[in-house]
XYZ file of C-alpha atoms in Angstrom:
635
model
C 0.000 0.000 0.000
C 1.381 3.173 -0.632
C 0.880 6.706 0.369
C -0.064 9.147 -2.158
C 0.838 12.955 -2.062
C -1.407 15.796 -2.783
C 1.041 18.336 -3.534
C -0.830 20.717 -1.284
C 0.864 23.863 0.232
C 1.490 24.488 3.082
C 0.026 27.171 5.277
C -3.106 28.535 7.014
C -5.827 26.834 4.332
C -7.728 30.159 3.632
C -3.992 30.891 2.678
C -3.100 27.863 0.322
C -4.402 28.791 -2.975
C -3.103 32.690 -3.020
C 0.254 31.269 -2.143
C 0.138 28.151 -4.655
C -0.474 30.546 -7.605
C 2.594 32.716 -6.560
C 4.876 29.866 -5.912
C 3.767 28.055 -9.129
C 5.934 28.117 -12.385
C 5.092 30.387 -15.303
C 4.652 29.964 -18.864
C 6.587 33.028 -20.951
C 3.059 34.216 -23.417
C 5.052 33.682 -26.215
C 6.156 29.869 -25.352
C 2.076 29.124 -24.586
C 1.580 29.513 -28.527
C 3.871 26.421 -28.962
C 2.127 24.217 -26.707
C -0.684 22.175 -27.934
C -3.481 20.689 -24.732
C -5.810 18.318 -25.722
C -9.095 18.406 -23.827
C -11.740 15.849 -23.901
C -15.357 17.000 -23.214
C -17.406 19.880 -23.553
C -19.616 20.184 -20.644
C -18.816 23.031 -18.153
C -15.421 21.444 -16.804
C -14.516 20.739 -20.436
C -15.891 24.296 -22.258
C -14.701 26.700 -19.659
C -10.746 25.064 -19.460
C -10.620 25.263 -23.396
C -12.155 28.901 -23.588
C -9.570 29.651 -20.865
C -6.765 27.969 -22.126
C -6.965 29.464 -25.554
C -7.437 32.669 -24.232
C -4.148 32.850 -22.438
C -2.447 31.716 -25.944
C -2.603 27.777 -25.986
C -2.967 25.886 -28.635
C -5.902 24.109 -27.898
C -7.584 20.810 -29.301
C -11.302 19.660 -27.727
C -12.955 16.303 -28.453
C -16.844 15.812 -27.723
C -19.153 12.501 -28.804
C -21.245 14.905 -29.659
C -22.368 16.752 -33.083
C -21.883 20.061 -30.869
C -20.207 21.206 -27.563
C -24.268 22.338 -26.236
C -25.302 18.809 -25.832
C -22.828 17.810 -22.863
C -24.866 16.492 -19.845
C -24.225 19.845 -17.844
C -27.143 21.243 -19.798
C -29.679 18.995 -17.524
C -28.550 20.505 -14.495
C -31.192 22.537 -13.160
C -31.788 23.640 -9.892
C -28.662 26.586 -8.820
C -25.047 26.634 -8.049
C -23.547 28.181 -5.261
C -21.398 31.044 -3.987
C -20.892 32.922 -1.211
C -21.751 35.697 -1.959
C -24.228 36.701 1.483
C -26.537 38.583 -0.620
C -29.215 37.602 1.865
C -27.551 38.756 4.932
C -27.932 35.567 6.490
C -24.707 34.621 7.592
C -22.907 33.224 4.613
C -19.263 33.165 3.945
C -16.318 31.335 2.190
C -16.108 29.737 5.648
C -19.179 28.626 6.031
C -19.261 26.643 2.512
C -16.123 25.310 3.060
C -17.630 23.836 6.665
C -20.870 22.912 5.109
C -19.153 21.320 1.962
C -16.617 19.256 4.409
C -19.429 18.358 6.896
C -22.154 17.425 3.408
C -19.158 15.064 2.181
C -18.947 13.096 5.927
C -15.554 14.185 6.047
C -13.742 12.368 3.092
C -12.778 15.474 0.990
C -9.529 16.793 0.796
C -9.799 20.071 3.195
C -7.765 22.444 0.366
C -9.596 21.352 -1.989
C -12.738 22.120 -0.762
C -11.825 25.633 0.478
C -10.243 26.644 -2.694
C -13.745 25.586 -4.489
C -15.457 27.836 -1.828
C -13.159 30.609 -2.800
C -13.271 30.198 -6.104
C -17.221 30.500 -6.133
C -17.454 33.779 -5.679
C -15.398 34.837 -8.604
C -17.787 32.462 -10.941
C -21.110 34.082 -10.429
C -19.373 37.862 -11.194
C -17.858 35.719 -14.208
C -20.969 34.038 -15.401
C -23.049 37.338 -15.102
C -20.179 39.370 -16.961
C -20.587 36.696 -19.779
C -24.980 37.799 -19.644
C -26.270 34.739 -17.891
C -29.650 35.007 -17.097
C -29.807 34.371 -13.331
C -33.058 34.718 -11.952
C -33.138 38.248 -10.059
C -35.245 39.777 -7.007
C -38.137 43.045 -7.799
C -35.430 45.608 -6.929
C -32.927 43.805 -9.993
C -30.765 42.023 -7.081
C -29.326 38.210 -8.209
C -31.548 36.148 -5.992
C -30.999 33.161 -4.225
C -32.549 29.695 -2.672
C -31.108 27.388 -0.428
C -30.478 23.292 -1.165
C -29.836 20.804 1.046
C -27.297 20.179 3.801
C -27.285 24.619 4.665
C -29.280 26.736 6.205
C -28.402 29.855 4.599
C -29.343 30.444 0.778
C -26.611 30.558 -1.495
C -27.783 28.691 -4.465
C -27.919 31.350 -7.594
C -30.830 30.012 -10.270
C -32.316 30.533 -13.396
C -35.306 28.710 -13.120
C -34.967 24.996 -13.199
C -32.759 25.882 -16.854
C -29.531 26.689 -14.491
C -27.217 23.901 -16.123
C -28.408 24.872 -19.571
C -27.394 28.637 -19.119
C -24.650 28.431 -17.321
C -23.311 26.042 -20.338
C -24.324 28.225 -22.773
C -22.347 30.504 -21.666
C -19.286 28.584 -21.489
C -20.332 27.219 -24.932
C -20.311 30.737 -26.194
C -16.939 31.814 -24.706
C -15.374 28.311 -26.375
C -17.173 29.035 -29.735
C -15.685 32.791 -30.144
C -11.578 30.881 -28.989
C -13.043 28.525 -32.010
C -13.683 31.429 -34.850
C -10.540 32.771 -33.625
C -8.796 29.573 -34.645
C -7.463 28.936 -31.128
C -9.477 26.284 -30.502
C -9.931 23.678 -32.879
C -13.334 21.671 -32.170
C -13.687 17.894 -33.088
C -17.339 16.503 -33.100
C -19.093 13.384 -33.084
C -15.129 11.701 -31.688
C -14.899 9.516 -28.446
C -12.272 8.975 -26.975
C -10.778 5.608 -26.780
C -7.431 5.295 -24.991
C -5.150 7.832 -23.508
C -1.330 6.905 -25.266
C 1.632 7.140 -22.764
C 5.085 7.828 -24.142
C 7.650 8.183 -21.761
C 5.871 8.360 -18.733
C 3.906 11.318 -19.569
C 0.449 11.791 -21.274
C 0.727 12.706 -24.640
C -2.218 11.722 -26.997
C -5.123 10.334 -27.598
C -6.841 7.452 -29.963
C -10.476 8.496 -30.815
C -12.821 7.039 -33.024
C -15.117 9.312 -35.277
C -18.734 8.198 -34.695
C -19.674 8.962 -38.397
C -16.853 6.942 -40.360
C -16.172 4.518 -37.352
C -12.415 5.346 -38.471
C -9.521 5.209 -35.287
C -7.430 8.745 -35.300
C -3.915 9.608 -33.435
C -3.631 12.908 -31.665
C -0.682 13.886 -30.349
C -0.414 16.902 -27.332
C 1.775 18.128 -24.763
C -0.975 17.147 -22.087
C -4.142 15.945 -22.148
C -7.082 17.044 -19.804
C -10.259 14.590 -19.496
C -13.723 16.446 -18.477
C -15.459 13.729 -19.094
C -17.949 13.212 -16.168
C -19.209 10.580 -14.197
C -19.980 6.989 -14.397
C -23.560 6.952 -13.173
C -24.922 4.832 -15.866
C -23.219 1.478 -14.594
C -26.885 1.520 -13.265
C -28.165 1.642 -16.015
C -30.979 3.154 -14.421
C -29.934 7.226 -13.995
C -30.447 11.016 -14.481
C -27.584 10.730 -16.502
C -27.770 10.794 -20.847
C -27.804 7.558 -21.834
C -24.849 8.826 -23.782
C -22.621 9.061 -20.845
C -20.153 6.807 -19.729
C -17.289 5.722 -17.444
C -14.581 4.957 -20.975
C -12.394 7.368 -20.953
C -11.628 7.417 -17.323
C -11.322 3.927 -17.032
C -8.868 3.957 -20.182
C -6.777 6.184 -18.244
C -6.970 4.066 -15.576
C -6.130 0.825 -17.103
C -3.030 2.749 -18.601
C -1.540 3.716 -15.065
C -4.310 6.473 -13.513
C -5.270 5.573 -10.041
C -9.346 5.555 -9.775
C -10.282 7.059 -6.431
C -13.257 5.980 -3.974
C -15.466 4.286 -7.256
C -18.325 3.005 -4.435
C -19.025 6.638 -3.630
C -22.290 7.230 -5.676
C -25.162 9.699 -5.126
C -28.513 8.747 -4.901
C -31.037 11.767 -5.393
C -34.008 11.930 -4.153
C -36.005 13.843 -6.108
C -36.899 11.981 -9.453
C -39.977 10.696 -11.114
C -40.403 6.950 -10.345
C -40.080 4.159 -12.369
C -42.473 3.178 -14.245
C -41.680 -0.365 -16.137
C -39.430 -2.995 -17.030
C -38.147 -1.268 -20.099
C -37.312 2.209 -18.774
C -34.331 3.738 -20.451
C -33.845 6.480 -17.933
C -34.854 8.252 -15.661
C -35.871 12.208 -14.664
C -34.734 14.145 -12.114
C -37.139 16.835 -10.539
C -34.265 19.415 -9.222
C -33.514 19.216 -5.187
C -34.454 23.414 -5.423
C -38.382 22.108 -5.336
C -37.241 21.041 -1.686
C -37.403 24.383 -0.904
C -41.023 24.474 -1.430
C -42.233 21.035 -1.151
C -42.767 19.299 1.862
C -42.192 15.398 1.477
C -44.324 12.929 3.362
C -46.192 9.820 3.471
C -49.127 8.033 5.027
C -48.825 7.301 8.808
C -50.595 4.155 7.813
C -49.420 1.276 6.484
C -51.467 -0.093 3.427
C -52.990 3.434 3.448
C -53.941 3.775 -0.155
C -56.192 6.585 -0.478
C -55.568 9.438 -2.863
C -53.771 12.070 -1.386
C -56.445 14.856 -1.000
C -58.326 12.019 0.904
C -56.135 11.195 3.913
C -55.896 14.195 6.475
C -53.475 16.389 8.006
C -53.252 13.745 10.929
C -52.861 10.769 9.230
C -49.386 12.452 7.097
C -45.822 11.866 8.058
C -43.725 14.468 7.091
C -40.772 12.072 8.200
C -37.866 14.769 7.152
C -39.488 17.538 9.011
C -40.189 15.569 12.231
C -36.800 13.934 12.086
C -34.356 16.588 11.095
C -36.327 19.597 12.454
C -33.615 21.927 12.435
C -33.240 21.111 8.524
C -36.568 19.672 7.580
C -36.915 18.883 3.994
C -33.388 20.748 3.341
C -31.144 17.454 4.359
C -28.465 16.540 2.388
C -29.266 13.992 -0.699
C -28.195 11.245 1.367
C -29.963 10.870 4.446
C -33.373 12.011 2.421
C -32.482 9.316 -0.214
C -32.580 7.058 2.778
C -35.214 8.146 4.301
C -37.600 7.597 1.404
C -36.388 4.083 1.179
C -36.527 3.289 4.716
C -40.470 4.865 4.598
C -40.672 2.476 1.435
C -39.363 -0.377 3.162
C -42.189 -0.138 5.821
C -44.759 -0.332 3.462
C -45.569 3.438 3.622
C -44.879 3.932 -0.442
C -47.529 4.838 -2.478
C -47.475 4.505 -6.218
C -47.064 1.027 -6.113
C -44.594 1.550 -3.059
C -41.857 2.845 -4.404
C -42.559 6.621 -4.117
C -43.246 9.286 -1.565
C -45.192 12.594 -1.478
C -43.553 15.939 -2.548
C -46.674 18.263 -1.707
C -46.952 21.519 -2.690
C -50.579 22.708 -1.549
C -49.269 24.598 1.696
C -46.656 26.551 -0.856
C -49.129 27.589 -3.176
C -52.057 28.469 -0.630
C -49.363 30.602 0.967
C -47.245 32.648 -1.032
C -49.663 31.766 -4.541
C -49.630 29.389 -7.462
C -47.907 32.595 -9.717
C -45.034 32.498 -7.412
C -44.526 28.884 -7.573
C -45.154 28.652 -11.718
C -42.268 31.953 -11.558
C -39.759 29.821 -9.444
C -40.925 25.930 -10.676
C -42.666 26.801 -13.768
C -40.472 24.386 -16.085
C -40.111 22.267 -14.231
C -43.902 21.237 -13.257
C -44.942 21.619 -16.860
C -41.424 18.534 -17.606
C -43.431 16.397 -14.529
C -46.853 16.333 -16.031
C -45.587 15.788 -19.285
C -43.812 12.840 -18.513
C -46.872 11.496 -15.624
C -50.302 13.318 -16.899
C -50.541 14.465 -13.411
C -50.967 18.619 -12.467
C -48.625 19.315 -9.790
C -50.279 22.487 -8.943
C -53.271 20.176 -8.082
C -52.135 17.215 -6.704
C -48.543 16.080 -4.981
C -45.491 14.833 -7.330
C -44.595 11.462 -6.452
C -41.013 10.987 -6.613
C -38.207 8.379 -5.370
C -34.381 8.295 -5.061
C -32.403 7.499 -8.849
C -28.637 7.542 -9.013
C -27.572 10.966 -10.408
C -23.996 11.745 -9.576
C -20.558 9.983 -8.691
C -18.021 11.384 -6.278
C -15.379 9.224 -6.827
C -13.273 9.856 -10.431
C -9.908 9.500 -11.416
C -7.656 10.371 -8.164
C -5.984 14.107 -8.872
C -3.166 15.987 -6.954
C -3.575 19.794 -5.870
C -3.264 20.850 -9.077
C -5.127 18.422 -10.447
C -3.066 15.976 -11.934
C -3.647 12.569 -12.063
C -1.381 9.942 -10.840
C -0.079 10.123 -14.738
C 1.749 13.209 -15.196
C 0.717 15.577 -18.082
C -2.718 13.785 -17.538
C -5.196 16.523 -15.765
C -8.920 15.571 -14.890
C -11.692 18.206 -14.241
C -14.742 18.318 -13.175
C -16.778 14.952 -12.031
C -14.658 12.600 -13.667
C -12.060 13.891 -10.770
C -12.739 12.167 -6.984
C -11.560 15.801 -5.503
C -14.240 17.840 -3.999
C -17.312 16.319 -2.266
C -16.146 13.430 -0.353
C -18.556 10.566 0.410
C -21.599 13.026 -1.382
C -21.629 15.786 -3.209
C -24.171 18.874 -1.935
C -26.713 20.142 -4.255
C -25.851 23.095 -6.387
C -22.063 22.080 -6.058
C -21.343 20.248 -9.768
C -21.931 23.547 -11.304
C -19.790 25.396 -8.863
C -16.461 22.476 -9.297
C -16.689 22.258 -13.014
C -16.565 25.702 -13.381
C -13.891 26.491 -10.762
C -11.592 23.713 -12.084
C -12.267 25.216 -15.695
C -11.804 28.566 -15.532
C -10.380 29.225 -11.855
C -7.777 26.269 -11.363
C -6.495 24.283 -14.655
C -5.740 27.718 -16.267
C -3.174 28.323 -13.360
C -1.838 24.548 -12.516
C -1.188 22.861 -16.144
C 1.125 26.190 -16.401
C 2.879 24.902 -13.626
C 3.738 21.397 -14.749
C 4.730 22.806 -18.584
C 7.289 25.023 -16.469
C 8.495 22.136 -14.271
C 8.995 19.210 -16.932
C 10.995 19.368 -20.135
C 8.952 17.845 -23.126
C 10.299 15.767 -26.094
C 8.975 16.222 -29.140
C 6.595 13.671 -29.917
C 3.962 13.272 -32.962
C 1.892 10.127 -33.613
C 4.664 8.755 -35.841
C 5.639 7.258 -32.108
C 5.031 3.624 -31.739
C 2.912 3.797 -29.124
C 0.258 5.854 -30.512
C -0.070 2.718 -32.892
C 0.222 0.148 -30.502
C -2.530 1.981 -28.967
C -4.555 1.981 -32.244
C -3.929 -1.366 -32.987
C -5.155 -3.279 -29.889
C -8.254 -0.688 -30.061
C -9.497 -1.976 -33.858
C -8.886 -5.472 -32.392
C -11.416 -5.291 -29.608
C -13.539 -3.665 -32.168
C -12.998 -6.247 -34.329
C -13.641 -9.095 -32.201
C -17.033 -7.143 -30.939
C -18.345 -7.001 -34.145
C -17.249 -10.576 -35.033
C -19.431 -12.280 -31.873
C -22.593 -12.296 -33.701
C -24.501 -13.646 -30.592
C -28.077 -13.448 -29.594
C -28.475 -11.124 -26.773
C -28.245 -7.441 -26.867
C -26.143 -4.789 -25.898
C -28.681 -3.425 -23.539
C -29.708 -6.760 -21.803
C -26.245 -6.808 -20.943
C -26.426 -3.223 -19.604
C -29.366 -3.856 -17.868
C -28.408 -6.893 -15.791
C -25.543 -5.397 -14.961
C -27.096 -2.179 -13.706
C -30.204 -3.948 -11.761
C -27.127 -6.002 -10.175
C -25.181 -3.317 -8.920
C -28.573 -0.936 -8.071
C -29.797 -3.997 -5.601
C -26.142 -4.848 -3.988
C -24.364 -1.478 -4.355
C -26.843 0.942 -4.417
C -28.579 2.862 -1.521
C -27.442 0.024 0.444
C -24.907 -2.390 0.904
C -23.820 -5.179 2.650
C -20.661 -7.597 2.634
C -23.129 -10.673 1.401
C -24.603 -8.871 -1.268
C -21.396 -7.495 -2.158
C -19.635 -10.424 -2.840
C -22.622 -11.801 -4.432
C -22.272 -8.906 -7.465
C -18.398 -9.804 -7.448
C -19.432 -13.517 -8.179
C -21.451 -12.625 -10.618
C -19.754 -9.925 -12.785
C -17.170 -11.730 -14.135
C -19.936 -13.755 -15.341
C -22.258 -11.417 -17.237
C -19.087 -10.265 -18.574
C -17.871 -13.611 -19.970
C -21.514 -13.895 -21.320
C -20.908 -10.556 -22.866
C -17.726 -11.186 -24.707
C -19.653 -14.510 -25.929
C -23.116 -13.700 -26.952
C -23.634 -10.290 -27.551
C -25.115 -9.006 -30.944
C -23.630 -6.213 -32.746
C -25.660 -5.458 -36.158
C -23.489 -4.435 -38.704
C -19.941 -3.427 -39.278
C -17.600 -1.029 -37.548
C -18.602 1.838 -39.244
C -21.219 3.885 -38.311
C -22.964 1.853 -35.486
C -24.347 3.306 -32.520
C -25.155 -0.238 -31.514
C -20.903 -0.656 -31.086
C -20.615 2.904 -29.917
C -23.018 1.577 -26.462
C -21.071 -2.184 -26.932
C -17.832 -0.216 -26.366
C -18.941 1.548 -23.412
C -20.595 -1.233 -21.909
C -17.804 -3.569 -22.132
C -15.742 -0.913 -20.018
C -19.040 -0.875 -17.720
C -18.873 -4.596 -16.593
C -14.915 -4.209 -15.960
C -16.008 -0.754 -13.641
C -18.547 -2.542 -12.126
C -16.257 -4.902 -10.436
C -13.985 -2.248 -9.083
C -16.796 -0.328 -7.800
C -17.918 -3.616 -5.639
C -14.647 -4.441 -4.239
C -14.319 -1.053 -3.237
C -17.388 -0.704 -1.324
C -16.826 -4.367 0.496
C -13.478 -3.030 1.184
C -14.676 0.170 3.038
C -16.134 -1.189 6.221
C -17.694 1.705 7.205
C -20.543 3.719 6.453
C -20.476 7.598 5.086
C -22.305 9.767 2.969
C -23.245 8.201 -0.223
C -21.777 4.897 1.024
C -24.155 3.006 3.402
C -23.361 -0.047 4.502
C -25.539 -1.243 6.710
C -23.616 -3.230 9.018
C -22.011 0.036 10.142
C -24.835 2.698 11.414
C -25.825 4.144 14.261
C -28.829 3.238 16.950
C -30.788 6.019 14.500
C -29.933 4.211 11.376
C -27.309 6.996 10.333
C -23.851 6.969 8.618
C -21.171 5.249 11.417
C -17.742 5.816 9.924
C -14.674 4.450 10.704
C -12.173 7.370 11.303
C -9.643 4.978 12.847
C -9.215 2.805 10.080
C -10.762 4.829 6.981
C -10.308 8.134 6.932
C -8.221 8.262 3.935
C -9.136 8.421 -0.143
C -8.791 4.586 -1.693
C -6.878 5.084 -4.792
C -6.675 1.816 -6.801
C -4.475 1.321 -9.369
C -4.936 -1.004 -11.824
C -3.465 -5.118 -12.041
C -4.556 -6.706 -15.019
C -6.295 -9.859 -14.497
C -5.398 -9.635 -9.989
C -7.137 -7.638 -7.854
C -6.221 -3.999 -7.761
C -3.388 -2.294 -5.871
C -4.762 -0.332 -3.118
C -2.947 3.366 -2.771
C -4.177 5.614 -0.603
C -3.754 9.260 0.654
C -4.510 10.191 4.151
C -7.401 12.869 4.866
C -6.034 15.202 7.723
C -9.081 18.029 9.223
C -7.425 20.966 11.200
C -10.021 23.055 10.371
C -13.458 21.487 10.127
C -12.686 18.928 12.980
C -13.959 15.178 13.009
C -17.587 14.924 14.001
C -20.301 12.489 13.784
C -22.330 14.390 10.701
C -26.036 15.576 12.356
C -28.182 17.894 10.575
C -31.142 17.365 13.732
């Protein structure tokens, strides 16, 4: 086991990133022209790093799956992002959202980290609103604000439930104008499909173009992967379908240490499912927390409509168990909650959903005041359920949304491959064990435009880089063993498809890794994996050649799914402890919350991958000086 270093400063940490920028190495303006920095994805992480890097001279190349940069997941964010800004006077500060984001992630973030994100978040709403996003403002023209779960001060900037979507745009547009200025040279409808090593240092990527189904070489003097999470090794998600874990785990099976893979966020507030042959699923934004109150009959086998069972006979189980929070908790414990209210036969919809009632709301401050704040989003619910929210209660029920653990990354955001930088969600760095609503927005962004811009400076400065092009035999040793798996893909001509595949896999992991765990069930989905992957790589059918074939496209990313899957088991039985996301439920307390193990796991698990053994456990101890250890309670 060894120890990993985080190349943090030292110092006071409100003090850490103002003396990391002066310390680091520079990069003459002349000498940035000459470096080329390839970046891979164009959601916020990936859009704001290129606009950034090209504007401070780079020569920048950016890869996206799809046929343009606005389709990245980011755009389905939609309820806020923080900053500390106090606009409401209510006792915010950088402090207190480095303390709530520490506390929100059950103490297994990185403490500099987190503070340099709170920091940071200031400067991004003054960016975004310079750039003319349209955050939703109070009568006197004041940026207003909302709070989200796991603080009880409002921080969370909006635009409706459309935040992701502007908040992109805007990063879209500042990438677009580096484009038409030829500093930014955009490659669509590419996925990525190994990073290429030479010397010890990242310095390509293989992609394959989605239309031709041709392999390319791209040679760079580093690479940066914004590439998001892995949240579809569900199946089952929030996410795109589109999205996948391939390009991180790429990296990883070429040297990159993937950190805590078992933390996984369950969100409570999404539209339940509703049959066998569900592709994915919807998320109704946390912000309707605000709002809503969530209950469920006091009865069991209760099953009268909602209007028909009295004030007396409701359980609003957050409120009257969290009161100084109430419906605000942090995704976690309410994800829990719901399931725990499900479990005792209290679900309605078929018992799998709760309550998110919005009567007392509307009778209160008016149904134009909801419709001004919700609008969108109530109009998305009864689209997809035929039911009028403004009349009677969503029903919703926890879905996996978001992934805290990512590809392990230093300070500076370096993986354990040098030249190889990862921003964004597909990192492990900011949220610990779960990730506090409104806080994507708020890391992609800050690691795009805030943090990259300043750190991949630094390592150009410290390393001396060869010349290399994709005339270097690894680039096609790369290629080569790529087309082969392709090859042999295509060649299987089985019986079953690519989405049965997907799907066992994903009901698997939801039912022994998912809102709970235990060390039975977990080595039951490590028995089994290996063998819905040998069934895989035997029977699956790929119509078709390699050309262009989005049935290979999802066989590609699936096949990296069922290897993820595995890691993400064996981490989770190896944690024996419970916290945040993670909840395994021999470790809780007498109230059924999160018990972690400080003693023997308070550090990140960074494996690092052993082809065909188990993987090398690394690991990088988690030190608090300034939010101290503390049994999480939000009562």
């Amino acid at each position: 086991m060894a120890k990993l270093n985080s190349h943090e400063p030292s110092g006071p940490v409100d003090e850490k990133w103002q003396k990391h920028m002066f310390d680091m190495k520079l990069v003459n303006p002349s000498n940035k022209k000459k470096l080329k920095i390839i970046v891979v994805g164009t959601g916020l992480a990936g859009a704001s790093a290129s606009a950034s890097l090209a504007e401070l001279g780079y020569n920048v190349h950016t890869f996206t799956y799809h046929e343009s940069g606005r389709r990245a997941h980011s755009i389905a964010a939609q309820g806020g992002i923080n900053a500390a800004k106090n606009y409401c006077n209510d006792g915010d500060s950088v402090q207190r959202l480095f303390y709530d984001t520490v506390k929100g992630g059950d103490f297994r973030a990185r403490e500099s980290n987190v503070h340099r994100l709170a920091e940071n978040s200031v400067k991004i709403i003054d960016h975004c609103v310079a750039q003319g996003v349209p955050f939703a403002r109070e009568y006197a023209g004041l940026l207003d604000n909302r709070s989200f779960g796991g603080a009880q001060v409002s921080r969370t900037f909006y635009a409706k439930g459309q935040t992701g979507q502007q908040l992109l745009l805007g990063a879209y547009q500042a990438m677009m104008k580096e484009v038409e200025r030829k500093r930014v040279t955009l490659h669509t409808r590419c996925e990525m499909m190994d990073v290429v090593i030479v010397n010890g240092k990242a310095r390509g990527i293989i992609v394959r173009n989605l239309l031709t189904g041709q392999l390319e070489k791209h040679a760079a003097d580093a690479v940066i992967l914004a590439t998001g999470g892995y949240g579809n090794v569900f199946y089952l998600s929030t996410n795109a379908m589109a999205c996948n874990v391939t390009a991180t785990w790429k990296a990883h099976k070429k040297g990159a240490y993937f950190a805590n893979p078992c933390y996984t966020q369950i969100h409570p507030t999404c539209i339940p499912v509703k049959g066998d042959y569900q592709s994915k699923l919807t998320l109704m934004s946390e912000s309707l927390r605000n709002d809503g109150r969530v209950w469920v009959p006091k009865d069991v086998g209760d099953h009268r409509s909602p209007d028909q069972i009295p004030e007396d006979k409701r359980d609003y189980y957050l409120e009257r168990k969290y009161p100084s929070f109430g419906n605000l908790v942090p995704r976690d414990l309410a994800s829990r909650n719901a399931k725990e209210q499900t479990d005792m036969g209290k679900g309605i919809n078929g018992g799998l959903a709760v309550y998110l009632d919005f009567a007392d709301a509307i009778n209160q401050l008016g149904r134009e005041t909801i419709e001004a704040r919700y609008g969108n989003l109530f109009d998305m619910y009864q689209q997809i359920t035929g039911t009028n929210p403004y009349e009677s209660p969503m029903m919703i029920y926890p879905a996996v949304h978001y992934t805290m653990g990512g590809l392990w990354v230093d300070y500076n955001l370096q993986s354990s491959i040098p030249g190889l930088h990862v921003l964004g969600e597909a990192n492990f760095s900011d949220h610990g064990a779960n990730r506090l609503g409104a806080s994507a927005l708020m890391q992609g962004l800050s690691d795009g435009y805030f943090v990259i811009p300043n750190t991949i400076g630094h390592y150009f400065g410290s390393n001396s880089l060869e010349k290399v092009t994709t005339d270097a035999p690894e680039f096609e040793e790369s290629l080569q063993a790529i087309q082969q798996k392709i090859d042999t893909l295509v060649g299987i001509k089985g019986s079953k498809t690519v989405d049965h595949y997907h799907r066992e896999l994903g009901l698997l992991v939801w039912d022994k890794c998912g809102m709970a765990r235990d060390k039975k069930g977990l080595e039951e989905a490590l028995k089994r994996i290996p063998d819905i992957r040998a069934e895989f790589w035997d029977n699956v059918s790929i119509p078709g050649d390699a050309a262009f074939n989005q049935t290979l496209e999802k066989a590609l990313r699936v096949a990296d799914f069922l290897e993820f899957g595995e890691l993400m088991c064996f981490d989770a039985l190896h944690r024996e402890e419970s916290c945040g996301g993670h909840f395994r439920t021999e470790h809780q307390t007498k109230e059924g919350e999160a018990l972690r193990n400080d003693e023997d796991f308070c550090f990140v698990s960074a494996w690092e991958y052993n082809e065909g053994k188990k993987p090398k456990l690394n690991t990088e101890d988690l030190t608090f000086k300034d939010v101290p250890l503390s049994q999480r309670s939000y009562k």
